[in-house]
Short mmCIF file of C-alpha atoms in Angstrom, two decimals:
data_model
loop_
_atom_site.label_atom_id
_atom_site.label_comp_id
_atom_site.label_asym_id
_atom_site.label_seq_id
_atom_site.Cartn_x
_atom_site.Cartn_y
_atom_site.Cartn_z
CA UNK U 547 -9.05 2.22 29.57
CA UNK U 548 -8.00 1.41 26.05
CA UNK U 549 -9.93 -0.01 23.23
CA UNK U 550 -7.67 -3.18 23.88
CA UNK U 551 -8.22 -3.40 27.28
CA UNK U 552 -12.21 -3.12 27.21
CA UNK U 553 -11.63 -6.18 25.00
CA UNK U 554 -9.45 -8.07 26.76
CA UNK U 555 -11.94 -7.79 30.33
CA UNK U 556 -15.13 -8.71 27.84
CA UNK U 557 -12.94 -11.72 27.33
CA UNK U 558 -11.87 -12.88 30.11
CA UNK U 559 -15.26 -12.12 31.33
CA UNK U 560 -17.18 -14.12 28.86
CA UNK U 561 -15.26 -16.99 29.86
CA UNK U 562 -15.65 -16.65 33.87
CA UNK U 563 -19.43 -16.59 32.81
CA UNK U 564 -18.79 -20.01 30.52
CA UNK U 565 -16.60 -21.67 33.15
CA UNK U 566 -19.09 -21.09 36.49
CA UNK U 567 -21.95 -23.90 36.05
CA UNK U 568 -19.48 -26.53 33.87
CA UNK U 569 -18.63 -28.52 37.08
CA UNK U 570 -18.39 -28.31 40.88
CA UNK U 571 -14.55 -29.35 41.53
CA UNK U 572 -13.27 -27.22 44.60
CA UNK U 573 -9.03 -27.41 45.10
CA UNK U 574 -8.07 -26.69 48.21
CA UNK U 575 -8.69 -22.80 47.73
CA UNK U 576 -11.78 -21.65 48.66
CA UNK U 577 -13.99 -20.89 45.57
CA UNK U 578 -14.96 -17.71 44.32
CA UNK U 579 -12.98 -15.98 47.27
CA UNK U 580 -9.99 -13.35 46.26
CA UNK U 581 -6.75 -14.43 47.81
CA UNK U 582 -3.57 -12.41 48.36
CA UNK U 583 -0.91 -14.70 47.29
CA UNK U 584 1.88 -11.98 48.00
CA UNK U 585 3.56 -8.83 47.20
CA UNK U 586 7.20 -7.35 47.16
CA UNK U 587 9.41 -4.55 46.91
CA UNK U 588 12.52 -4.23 45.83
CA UNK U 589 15.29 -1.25 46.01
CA UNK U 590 18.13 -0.79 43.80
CA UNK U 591 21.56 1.56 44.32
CA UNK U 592 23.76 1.04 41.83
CA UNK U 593 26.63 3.27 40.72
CA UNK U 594 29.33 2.80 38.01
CA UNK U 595 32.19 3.61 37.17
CA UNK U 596 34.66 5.80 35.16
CA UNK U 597 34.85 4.23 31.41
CA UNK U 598 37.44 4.90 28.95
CA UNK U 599 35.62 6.71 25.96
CA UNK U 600 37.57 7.92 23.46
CA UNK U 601 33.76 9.16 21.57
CA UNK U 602 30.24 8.72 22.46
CA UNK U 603 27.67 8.27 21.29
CA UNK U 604 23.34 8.87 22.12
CA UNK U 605 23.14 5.43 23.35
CA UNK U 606 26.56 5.06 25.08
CA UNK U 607 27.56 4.42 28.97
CA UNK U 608 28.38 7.75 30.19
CA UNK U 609 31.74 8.01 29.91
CA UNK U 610 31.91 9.98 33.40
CA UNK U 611 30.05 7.03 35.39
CA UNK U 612 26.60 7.49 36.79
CA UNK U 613 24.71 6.68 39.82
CA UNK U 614 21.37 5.54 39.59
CA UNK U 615 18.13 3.95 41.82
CA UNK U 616 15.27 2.24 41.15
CA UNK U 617 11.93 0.83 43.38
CA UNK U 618 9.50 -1.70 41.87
CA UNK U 619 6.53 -2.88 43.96
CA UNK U 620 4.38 -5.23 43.47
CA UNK U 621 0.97 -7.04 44.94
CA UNK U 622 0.01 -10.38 43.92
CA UNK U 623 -4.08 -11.94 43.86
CA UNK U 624 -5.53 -14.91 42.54
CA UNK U 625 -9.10 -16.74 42.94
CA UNK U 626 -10.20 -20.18 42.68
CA UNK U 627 -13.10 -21.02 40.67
CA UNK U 628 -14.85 -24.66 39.31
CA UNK U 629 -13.92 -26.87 36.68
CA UNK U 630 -9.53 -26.56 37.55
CA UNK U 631 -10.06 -22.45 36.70
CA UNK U 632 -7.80 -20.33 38.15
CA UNK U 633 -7.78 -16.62 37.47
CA UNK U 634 -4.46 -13.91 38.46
CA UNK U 635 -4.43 -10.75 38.62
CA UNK U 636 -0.89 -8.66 39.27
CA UNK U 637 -0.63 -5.07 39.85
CA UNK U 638 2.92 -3.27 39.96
CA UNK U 639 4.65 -0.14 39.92
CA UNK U 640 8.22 1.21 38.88
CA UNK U 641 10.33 3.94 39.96
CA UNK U 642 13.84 5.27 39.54
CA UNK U 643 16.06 4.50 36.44
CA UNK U 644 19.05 2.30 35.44
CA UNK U 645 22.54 3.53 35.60
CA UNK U 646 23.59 5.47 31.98
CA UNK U 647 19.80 5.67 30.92
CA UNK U 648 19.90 1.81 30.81
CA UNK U 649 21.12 2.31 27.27
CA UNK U 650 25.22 1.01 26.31
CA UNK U 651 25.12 -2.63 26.79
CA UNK U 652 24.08 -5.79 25.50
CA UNK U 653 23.62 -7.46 28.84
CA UNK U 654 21.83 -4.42 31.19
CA UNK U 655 22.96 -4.23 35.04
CA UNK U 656 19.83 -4.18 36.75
CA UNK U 657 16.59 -6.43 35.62
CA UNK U 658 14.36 -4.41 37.49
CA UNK U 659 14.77 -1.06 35.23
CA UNK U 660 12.75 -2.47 32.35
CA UNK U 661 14.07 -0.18 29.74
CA UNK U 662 12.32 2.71 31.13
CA UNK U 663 15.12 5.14 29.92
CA UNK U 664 14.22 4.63 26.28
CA UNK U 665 10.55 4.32 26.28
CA UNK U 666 9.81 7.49 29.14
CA UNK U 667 7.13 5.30 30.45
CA UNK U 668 4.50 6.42 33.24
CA UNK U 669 5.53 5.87 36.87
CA UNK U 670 1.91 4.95 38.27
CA UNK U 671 0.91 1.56 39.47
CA UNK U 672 -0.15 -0.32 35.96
CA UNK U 673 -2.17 -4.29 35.73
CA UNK U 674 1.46 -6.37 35.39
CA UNK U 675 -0.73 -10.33 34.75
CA UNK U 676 -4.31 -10.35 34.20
CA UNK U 677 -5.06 -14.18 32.84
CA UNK U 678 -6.81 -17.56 32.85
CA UNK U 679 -5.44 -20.41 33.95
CA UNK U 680 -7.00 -23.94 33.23
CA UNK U 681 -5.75 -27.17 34.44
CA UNK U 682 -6.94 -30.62 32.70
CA UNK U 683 -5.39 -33.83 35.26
CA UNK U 684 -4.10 -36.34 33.16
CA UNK U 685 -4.12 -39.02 36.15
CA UNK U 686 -4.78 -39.30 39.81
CA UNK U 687 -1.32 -38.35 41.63
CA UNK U 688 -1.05 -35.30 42.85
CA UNK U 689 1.30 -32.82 44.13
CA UNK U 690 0.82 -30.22 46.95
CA UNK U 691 1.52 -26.71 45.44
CA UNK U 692 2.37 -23.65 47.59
CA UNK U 693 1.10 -20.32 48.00
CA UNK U 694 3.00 -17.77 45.80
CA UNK U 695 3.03 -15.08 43.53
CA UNK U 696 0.74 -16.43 40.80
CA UNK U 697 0.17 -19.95 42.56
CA UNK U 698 -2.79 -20.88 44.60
CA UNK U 699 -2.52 -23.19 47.06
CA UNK U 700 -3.56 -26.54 46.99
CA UNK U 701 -3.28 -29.83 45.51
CA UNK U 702 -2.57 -29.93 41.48
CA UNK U 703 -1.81 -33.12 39.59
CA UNK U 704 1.55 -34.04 38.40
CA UNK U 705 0.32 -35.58 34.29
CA UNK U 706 -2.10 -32.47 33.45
CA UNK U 707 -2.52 -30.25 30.51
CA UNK U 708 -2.14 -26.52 31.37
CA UNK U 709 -3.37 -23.24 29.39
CA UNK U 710 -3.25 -19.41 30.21
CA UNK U 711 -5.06 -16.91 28.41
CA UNK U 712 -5.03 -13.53 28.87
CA UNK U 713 -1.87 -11.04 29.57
CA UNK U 714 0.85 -11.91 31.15
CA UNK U 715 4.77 -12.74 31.08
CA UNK U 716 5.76 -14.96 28.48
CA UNK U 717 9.24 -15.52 30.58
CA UNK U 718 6.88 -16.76 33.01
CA UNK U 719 6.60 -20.13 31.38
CA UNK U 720 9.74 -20.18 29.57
CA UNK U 721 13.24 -20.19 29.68
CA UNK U 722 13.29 -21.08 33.59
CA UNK U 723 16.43 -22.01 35.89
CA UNK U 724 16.33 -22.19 39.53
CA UNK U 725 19.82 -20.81 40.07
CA UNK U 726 19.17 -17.71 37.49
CA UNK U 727 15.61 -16.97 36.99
CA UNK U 728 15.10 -13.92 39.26
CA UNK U 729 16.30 -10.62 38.92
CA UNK U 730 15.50 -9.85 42.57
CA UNK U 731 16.66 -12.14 44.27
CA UNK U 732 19.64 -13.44 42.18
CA UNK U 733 21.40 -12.34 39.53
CA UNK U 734 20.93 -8.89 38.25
CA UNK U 735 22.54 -8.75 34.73
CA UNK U 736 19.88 -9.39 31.62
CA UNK U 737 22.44 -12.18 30.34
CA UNK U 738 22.23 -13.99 33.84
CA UNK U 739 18.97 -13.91 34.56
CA UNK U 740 17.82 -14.86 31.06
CA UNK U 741 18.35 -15.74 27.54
CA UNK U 742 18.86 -12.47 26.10
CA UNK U 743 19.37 -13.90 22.64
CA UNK U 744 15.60 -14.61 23.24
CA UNK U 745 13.89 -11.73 21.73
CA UNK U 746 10.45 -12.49 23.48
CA UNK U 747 7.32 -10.69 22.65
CA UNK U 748 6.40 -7.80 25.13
CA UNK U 749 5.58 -4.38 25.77
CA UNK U 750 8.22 -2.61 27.32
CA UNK U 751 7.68 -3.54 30.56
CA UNK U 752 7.90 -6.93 29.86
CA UNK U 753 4.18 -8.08 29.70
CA UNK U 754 1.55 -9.23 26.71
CA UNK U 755 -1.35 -11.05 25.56
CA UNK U 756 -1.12 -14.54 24.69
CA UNK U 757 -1.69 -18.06 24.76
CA UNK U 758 0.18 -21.04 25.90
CA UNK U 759 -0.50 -24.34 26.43
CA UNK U 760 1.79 -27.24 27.89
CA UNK U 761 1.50 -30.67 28.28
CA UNK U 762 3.04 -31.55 31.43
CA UNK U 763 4.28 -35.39 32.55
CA UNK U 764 6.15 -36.94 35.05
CA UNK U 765 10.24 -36.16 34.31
CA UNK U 766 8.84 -33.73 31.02
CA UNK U 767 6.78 -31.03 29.49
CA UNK U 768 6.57 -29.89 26.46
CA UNK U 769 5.27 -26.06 26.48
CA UNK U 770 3.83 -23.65 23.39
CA UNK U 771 3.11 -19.91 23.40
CA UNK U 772 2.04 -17.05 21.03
CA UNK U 773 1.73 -13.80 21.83
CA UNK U 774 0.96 -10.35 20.49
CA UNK U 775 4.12 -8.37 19.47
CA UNK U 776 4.96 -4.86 20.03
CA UNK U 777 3.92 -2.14 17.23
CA UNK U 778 7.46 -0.93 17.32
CA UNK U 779 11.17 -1.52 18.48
CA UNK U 780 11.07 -1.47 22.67
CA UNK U 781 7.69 -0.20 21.99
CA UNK U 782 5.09 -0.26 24.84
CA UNK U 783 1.74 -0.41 22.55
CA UNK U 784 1.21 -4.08 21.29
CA UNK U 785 -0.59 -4.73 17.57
CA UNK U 786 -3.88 -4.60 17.27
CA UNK U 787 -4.02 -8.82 16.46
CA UNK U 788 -2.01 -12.16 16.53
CA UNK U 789 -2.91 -12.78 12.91
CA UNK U 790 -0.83 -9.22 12.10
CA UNK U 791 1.79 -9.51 14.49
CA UNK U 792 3.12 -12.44 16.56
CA UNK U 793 5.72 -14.53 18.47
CA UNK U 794 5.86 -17.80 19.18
CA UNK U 795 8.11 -20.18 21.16
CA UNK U 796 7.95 -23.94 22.01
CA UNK U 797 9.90 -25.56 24.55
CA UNK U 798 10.88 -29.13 25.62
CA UNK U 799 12.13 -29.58 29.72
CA UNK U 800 13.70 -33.00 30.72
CA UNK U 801 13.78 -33.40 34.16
CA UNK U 802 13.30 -36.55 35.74
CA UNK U 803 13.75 -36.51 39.12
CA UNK U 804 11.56 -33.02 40.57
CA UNK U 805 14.35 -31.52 42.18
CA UNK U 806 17.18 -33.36 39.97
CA UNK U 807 18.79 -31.79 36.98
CA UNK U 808 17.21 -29.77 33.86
CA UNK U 809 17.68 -29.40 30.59
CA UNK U 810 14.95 -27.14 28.53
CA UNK U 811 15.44 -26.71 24.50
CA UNK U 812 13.97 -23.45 23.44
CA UNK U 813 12.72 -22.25 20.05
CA UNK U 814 11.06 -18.94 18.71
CA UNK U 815 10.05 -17.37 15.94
CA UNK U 816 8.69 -13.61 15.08
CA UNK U 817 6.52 -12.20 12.85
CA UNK U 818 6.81 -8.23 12.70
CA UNK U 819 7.33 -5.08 11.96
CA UNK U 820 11.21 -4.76 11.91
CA UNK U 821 13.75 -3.81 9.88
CA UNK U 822 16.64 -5.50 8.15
CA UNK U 823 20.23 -4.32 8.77
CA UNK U 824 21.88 -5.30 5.58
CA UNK U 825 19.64 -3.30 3.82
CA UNK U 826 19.62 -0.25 6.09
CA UNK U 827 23.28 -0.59 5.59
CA UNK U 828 23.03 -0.65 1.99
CA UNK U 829 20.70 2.32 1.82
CA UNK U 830 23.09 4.64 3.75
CA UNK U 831 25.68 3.38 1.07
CA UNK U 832 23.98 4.75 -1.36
CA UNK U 833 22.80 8.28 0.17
CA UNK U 834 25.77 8.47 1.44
CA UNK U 835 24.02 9.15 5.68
CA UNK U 836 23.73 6.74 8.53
CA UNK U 837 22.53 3.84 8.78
CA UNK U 838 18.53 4.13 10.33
CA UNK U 839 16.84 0.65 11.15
CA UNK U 840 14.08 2.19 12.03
CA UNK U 841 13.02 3.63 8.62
CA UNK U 842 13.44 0.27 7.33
CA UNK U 843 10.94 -1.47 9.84
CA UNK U 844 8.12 -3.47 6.89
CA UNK U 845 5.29 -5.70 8.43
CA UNK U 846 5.70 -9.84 7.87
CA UNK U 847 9.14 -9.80 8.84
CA UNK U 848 10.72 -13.01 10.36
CA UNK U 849 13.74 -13.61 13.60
CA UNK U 850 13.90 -17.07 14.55
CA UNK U 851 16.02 -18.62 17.33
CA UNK U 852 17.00 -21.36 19.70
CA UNK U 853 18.12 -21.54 23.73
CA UNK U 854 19.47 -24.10 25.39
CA UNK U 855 18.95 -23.99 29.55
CA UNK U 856 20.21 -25.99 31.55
CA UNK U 857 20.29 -26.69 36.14
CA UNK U 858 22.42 -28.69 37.63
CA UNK U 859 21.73 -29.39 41.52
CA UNK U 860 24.97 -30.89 43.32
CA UNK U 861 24.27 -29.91 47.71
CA UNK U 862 22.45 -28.49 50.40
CA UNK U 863 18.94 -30.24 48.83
CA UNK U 864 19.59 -28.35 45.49
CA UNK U 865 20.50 -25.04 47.24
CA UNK U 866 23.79 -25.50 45.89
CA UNK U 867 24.63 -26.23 41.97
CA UNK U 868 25.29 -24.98 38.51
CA UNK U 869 23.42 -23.61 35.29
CA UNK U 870 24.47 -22.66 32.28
CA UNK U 871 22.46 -20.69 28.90
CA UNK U 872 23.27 -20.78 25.56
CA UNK U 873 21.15 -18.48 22.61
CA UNK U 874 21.12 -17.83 19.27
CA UNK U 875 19.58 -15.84 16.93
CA UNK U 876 19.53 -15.45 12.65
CA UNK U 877 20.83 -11.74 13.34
CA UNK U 878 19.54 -10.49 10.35
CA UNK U 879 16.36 -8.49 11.25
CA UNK U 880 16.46 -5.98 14.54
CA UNK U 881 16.61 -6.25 17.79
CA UNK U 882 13.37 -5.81 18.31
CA UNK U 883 11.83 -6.15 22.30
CA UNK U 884 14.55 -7.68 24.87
CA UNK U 885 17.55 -6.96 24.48
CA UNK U 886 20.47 -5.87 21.54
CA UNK U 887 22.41 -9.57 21.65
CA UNK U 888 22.48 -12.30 18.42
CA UNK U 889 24.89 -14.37 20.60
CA UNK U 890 24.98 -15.60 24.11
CA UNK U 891 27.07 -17.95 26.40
CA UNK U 892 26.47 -17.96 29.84
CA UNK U 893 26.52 -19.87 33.19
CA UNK U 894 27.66 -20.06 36.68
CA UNK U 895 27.34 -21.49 40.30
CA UNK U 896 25.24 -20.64 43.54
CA UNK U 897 26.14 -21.59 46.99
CA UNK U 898 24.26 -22.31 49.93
CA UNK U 899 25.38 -20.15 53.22
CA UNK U 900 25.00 -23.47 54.89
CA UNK U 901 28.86 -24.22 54.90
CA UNK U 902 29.01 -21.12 57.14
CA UNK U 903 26.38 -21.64 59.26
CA UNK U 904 23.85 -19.18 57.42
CA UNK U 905 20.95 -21.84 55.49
CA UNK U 906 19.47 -18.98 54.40
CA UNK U 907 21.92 -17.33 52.34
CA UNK U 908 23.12 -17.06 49.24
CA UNK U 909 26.94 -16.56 47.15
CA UNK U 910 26.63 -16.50 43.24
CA UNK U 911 29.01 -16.29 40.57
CA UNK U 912 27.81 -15.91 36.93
CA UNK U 913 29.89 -14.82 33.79
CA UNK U 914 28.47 -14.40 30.34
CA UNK U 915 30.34 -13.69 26.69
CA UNK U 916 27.30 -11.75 24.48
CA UNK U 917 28.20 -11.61 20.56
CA UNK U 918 26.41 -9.73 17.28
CA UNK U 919 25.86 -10.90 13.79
CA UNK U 920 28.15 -9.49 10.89
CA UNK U 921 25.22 -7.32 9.95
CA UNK U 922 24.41 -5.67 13.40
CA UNK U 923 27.98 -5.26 13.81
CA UNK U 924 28.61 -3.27 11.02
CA UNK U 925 25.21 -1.09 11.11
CA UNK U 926 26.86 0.19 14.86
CA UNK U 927 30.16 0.43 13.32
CA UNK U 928 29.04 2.90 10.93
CA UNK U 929 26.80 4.92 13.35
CA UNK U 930 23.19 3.26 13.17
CA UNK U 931 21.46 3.23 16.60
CA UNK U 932 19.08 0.56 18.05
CA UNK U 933 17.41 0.90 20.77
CA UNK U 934 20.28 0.24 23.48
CA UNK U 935 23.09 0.54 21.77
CA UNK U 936 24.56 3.47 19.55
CA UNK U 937 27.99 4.72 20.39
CA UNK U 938 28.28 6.40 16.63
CA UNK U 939 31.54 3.84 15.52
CA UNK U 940 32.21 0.28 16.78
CA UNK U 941 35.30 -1.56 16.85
CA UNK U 942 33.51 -4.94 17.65
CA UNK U 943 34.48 -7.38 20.17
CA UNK U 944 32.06 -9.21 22.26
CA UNK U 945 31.26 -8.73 25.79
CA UNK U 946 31.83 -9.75 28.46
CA UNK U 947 30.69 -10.22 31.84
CA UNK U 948 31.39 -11.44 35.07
CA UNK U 949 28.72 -11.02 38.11
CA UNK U 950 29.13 -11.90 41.92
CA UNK U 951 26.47 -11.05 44.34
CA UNK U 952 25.64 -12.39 48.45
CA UNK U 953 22.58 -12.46 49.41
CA UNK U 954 22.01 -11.91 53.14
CA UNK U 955 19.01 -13.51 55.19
CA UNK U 956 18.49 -10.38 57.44
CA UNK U 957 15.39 -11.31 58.75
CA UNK U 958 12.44 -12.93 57.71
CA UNK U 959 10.97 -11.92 54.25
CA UNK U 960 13.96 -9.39 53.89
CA UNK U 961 17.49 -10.14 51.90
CA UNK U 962 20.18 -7.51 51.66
CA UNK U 963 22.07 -8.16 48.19
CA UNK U 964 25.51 -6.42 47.59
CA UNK U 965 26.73 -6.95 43.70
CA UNK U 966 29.13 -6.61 41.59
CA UNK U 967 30.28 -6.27 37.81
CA UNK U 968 32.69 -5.79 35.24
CA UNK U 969 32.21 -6.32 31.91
CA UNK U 970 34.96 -5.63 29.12
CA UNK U 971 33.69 -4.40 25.64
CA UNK U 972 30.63 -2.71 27.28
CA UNK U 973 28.38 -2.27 23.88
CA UNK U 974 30.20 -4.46 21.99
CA UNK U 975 33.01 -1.93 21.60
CA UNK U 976 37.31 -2.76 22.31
CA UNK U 977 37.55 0.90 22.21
CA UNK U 978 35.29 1.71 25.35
CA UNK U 979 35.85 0.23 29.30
CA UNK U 980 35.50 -1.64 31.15
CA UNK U 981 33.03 -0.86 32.77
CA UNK U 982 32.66 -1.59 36.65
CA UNK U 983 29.09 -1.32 38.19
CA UNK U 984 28.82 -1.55 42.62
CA UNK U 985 25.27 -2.20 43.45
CA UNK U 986 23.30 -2.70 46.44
CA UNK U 987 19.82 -4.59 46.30
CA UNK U 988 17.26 -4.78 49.43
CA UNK U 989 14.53 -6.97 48.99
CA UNK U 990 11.57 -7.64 50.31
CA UNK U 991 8.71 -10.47 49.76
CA UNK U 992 5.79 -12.07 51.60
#
């Protein structure tokens, strides 16, 4: 275990110890008593296609297509314990890779990959969520809350203030739609599933320590998070403290009716170690060599952005309706964590099978336009490399996407997803594609 890690059980520790003899409020979940809220697994075959490529770079699609597979797994558990404390704890495990090393696009094909191809992670089971959870009730209606992954069932009230502590997802709290939210179970592309102008703080798997805290009423919420930031560009170590390295975010939701329409106004700022492209561009100028990001990275460096999120429930009790994204970021320091996008438009449609007799499943259509700032641009156009993209020149044009995917109802607790893609300027680049992806996505959850 890490020196981080010993530090992060002392705390949570010290505050089980703190939170046992405040008060003697029992939910409906029995106190004290380890529950298995779920687990999952999910299989990916995906295989793509031929691209035009007149060069190449490290970082490019292959130009020859690729087939690729991937298996995540996961196991959920979460206890119940006085005074509205919750604690969940998430273990997972990855296997496989994405199609081309993940690496040549903006908007990745398959959500479950995690970047693994640039950052050679470890392919043993590893603690995904490992947090607090404390629930103040602001009033005396309540709500009755299911059992799922990192929900305990019971009875929670609807006016509360809620705060998590500990290490966990920070996309777990923001940024959510119900028609594009999940990676396994709809959409697959980055740019569908989230905001990938968003550059959120995480290791490379996706996960961090933090803090957030939202204040949660009847038809709003307003929610804030900081978290620790990685020590380095898709980087799986995180800094050593928030004070040296951070991101925060702070989103309003409007929703007034429960299951009615959404609109959710993100913000976020970074505080890092990154570099700045107009200057990595301006020192290559002068030595006369490529452009390198990466040499440039200086601590106390700012990205800030916005996202704008939005659900739109029409039929079929909310089963069918729209969504639609919209990001931006300043563009001027790195890519740093998510993904390599400055720009995103996005949105799309599900369906309910219901019009063909089949409740239970699902049609999707999704298609999203990704852009760059000048400076990001013009570092790939003259051969710099990020951490996704590099294909050693760039004539720039954005990309684009389009995504359809069904997702069958087999049986219970199992959906067999076919998908497909095409996406025109894969990495940014006129002179490269399209690109055409076929995929295949079993799925299973109880």
């Amino acid at each position: 275990m890490t020196k981080t890690s010993k530090h992060r059980h002392k705390l949570l520790s010290y505050l089980l110890l703190i939170a046992l003899p405040l008060c003697s409020h029992a939910d409906d979940a029995p106190l004290f008593i380890p529950q298995w809220l779920g687990a999952q697994y999910t299989f990916v075959d995906q295989n793509q296609s031929r691209v035009h490529s007149p060069y190449s770079g490290p970082l490019s699609l292959k130009s020859d297509g690729s087939t690729a597979r991937s298996h995540t797994f996961g196991a959920y558990f979460g206890i119940a314990l006085p005074w509205h404390l919750q604690y969940y704890w998430d273990v997972e495990m990855f296997k496989g890779e994405g199609v081309s090393n993940a690496t040549g696009l903006g908007g990745l094909t398959n959500g479950d990959i995690i970047r693994s191809g640039t950052a050679s992670l470890g392919k043993r089971p590893y603690v995904a969520r490992n947090y607090l959870r404390w629930v103040l009730p602001l009033g005396d209606e309540t709500q009755v809350v299911e059992r799922g992954q990192d929900q305990l069932p019971g009875h929670e009230a609807v006016k509360h203030i809620e705060v998590k502590v500990g290490f966990m997802a920070v996309n777990d709290d923001f940024d959510k739609n119900r028609y594009a939210n999940s990676t396994r179970t709809q959409f697959m592309n980055w740019s569908l599933w989230n905001n990938t102008a968003w550059d959120f703080a995480s290791d490379t798997r996706g996960y961090t320590d933090g803090l957030m805290i939202g204040w949660v009423m009847q038809g709003w919420s307003l929610r804030y998070g900081i978290y620790r930031m990685p020590v380095e560009a898709n980087g799986q170590a995180l800094v050593k403290s928030l004070s040296a390295s951070n991101g925060q975010q702070l989103e309003l939701t409007v929703q007034p009716k429960p299951d009615g329409w959404a609109l959710r106004f993100l913000g976020y700022r970074n505080k890092g170690n990154m570099g700045i492209y107009q200057q990595a561009i301006e020192i290559a100028e002068l030595t006369g060599q490529t452009p390198d990001i990466h040499t440039d990275d200086k601590p106390d460096r700012h990205k800030f952005g916005f996202g704008i999120n939005g659900e739109l429930p029409i039929a079929d009790n909310g089963d069918t309706g729209f969504f639609m994204r919209t990001g931006w970021n300043d563009g001027h320091t790195e890519s740093f964590i998510f993904a390599e996008v400055d720009r995103l438009l996005s949105g799309g449609f599900q369906l309910s099978g219901a019009h063909w007799h089949r409740s239970d499943d699902r049609f999707g259509v999704g298609i999203a336009i990704e852009g760059l700032s000048h400076g990001h641009a013009q570092y790939l156009s003259m051969g710099g490399d990020g951490f996704m993209l590099g294909d050693g020149a760039l004539r720039y044009g954005p990309e684009q996407i389009l995504e359809m995917y069904y997702s069958i109802a087999v049986i219970d607790h199992l959906t067999i997803s076919p998908d497909l893609q095409f996406i025109r300027n894969p990495g940014y680049n006129r002179d490269r594609g399209p690109a055409r992806f076929a995929g295949l996505r079993a799925h299973v959850q109880f």
